[in-house]
XYZ file of C-alpha atoms in Angstrom:
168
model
C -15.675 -17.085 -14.379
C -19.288 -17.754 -15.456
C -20.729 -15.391 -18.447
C -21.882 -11.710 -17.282
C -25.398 -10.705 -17.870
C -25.620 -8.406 -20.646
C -27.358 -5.474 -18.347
C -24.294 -5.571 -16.069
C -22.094 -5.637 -19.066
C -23.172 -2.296 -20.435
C -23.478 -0.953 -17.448
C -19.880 -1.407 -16.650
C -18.579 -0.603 -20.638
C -21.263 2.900 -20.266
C -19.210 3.573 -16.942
C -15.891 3.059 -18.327
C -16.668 5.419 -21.172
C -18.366 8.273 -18.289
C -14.913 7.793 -16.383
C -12.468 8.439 -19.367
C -14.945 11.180 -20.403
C -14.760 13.193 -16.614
C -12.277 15.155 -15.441
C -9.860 14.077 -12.183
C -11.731 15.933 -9.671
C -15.578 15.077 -11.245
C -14.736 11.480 -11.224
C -15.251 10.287 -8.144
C -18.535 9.218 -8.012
C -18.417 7.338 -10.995
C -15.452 5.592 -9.591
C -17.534 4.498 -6.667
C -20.669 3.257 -8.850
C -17.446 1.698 -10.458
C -16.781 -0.077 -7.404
C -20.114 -1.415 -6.941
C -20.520 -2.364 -10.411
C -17.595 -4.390 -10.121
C -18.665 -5.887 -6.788
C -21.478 -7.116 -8.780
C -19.472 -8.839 -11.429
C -17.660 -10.699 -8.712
C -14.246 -8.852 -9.419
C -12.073 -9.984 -6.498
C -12.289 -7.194 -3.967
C -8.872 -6.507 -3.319
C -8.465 -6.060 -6.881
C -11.343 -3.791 -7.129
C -9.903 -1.592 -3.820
C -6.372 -1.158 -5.609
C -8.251 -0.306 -8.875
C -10.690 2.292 -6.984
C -7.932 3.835 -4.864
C -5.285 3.779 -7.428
C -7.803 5.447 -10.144
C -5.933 3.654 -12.853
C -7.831 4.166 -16.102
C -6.031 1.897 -18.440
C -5.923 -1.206 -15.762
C -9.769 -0.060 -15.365
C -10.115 -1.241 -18.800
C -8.296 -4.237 -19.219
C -10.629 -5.349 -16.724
C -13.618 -4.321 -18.090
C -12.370 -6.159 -21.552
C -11.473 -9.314 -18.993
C -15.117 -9.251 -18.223
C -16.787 -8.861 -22.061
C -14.982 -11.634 -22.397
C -12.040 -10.332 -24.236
C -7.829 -11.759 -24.279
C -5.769 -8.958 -22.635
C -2.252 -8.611 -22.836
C -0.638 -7.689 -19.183
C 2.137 -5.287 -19.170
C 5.260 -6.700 -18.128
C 7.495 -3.989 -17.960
C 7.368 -3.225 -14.390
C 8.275 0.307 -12.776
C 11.757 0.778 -11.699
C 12.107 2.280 -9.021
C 14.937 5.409 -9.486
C 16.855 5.869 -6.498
C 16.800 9.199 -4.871
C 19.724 10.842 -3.331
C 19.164 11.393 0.149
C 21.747 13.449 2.599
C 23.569 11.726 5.566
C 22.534 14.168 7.517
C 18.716 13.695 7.142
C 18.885 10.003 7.215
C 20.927 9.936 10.170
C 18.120 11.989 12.322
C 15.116 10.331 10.572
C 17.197 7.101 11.785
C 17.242 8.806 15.592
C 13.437 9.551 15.356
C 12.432 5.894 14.032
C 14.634 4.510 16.455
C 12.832 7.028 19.130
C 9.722 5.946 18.299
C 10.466 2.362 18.614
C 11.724 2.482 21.806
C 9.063 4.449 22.638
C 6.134 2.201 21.541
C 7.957 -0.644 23.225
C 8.032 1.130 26.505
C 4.242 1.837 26.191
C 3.012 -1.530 25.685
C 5.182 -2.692 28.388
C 3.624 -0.152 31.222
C 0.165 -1.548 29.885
C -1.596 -2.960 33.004
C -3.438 -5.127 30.877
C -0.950 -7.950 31.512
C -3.844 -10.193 33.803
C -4.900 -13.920 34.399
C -6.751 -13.754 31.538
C -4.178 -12.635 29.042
C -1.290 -15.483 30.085
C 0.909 -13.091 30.799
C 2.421 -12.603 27.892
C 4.355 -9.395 27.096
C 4.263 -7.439 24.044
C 7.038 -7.538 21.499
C 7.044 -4.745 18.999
C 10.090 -5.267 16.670
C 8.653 -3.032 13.427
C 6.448 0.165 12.910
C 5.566 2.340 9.928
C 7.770 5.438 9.703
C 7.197 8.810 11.002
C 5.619 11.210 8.526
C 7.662 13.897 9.426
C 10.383 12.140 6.214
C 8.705 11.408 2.905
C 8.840 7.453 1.841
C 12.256 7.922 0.109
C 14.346 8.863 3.253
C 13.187 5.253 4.545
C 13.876 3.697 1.248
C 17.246 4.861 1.591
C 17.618 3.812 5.087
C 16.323 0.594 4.259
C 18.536 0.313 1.086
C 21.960 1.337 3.429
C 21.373 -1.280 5.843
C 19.943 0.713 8.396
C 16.286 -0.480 7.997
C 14.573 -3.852 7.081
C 11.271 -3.571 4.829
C 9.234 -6.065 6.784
C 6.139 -5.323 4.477
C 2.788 -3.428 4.229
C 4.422 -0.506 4.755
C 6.009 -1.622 8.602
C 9.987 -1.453 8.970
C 12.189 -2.543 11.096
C 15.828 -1.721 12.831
C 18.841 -4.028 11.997
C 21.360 -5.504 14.384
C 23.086 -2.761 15.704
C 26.364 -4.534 15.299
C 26.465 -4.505 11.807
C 29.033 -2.150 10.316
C 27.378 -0.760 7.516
C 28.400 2.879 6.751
C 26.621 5.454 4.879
């Protein structure tokens, strides 16, 4: 990465410092001058969209050092993720509504009349959807850690063979 003008540089360190010095809810608009600050710098912006929407101060900084020019130590102690007791009974009807749904969303793009000459023909073939919100996130991490569910990524799950004989 090429050398930062000095300008940007303080900018960015002055904007760091208003950020740690505001309060939660009177931060956000110095998180989005943040974000265009950092646009400016040529941050990668994926990087700088999980840094805005996360709000994470510390990683804020480490990237700020990054850019003075500084060595940064990652963390590498990672999260665990604690497992959360979940009852049967509420994973066995969030499994009837996500199976529901499924069925349901397959059945709608299969009436679509939008199967023409121009199209080929081809029929839809919806295997995984995000969850219902009507169960938080860990009633389908339980699901998916039973069997019941596969995490097919960004969020999207899917159902397993039905033959499988995996029991709560």
């Amino acid at each position: 990465m090429a050398p930062l003008a000095q300008p940007l540089l303080n900018e960015i360190t002055a904007k760091v410092a208003a950020i740690e010095a505001a309060d939660a809810a009177g931060a956000g608009p110095h998180w989005g001058a943040m974000h265009k600050l950092l646009l400016k710098a040529k941050v990668d912006p994926a990087a700088i969209m999980r840094l805005v929407g996360s709000r994470d101060v510390k990683e804020l900084q480490r990237v700020a050092a990054r850019l003075r020019g500084e060595e940064v130590a990652d963390d590498v102690v990672a999260p665990t993720p604690t497992a959360v007791a979940v009852d049967a009974s509420v994973m066995q009807s969030a499994l009837k509504i996500f199976r529901r749904r499924v069925k349901f969303a397959q059945l709608d793009a299969e009436s679509k009349l939008g199967v023409g000459p121009m199209s080929g023909g081809s029929q839809h073939k919806i295997d995984a959807m995000i969850p219902p919100r009507e169960f938080p996130m860990e009633v389908w991490e339980a699901l998916a850690h039973a069997g019941k569910l596969r995490r097919e990524g960004e969020g999207f799950y899917s159902l397993v063979d039905d033959n499988s004989q995996v029991h709560w």
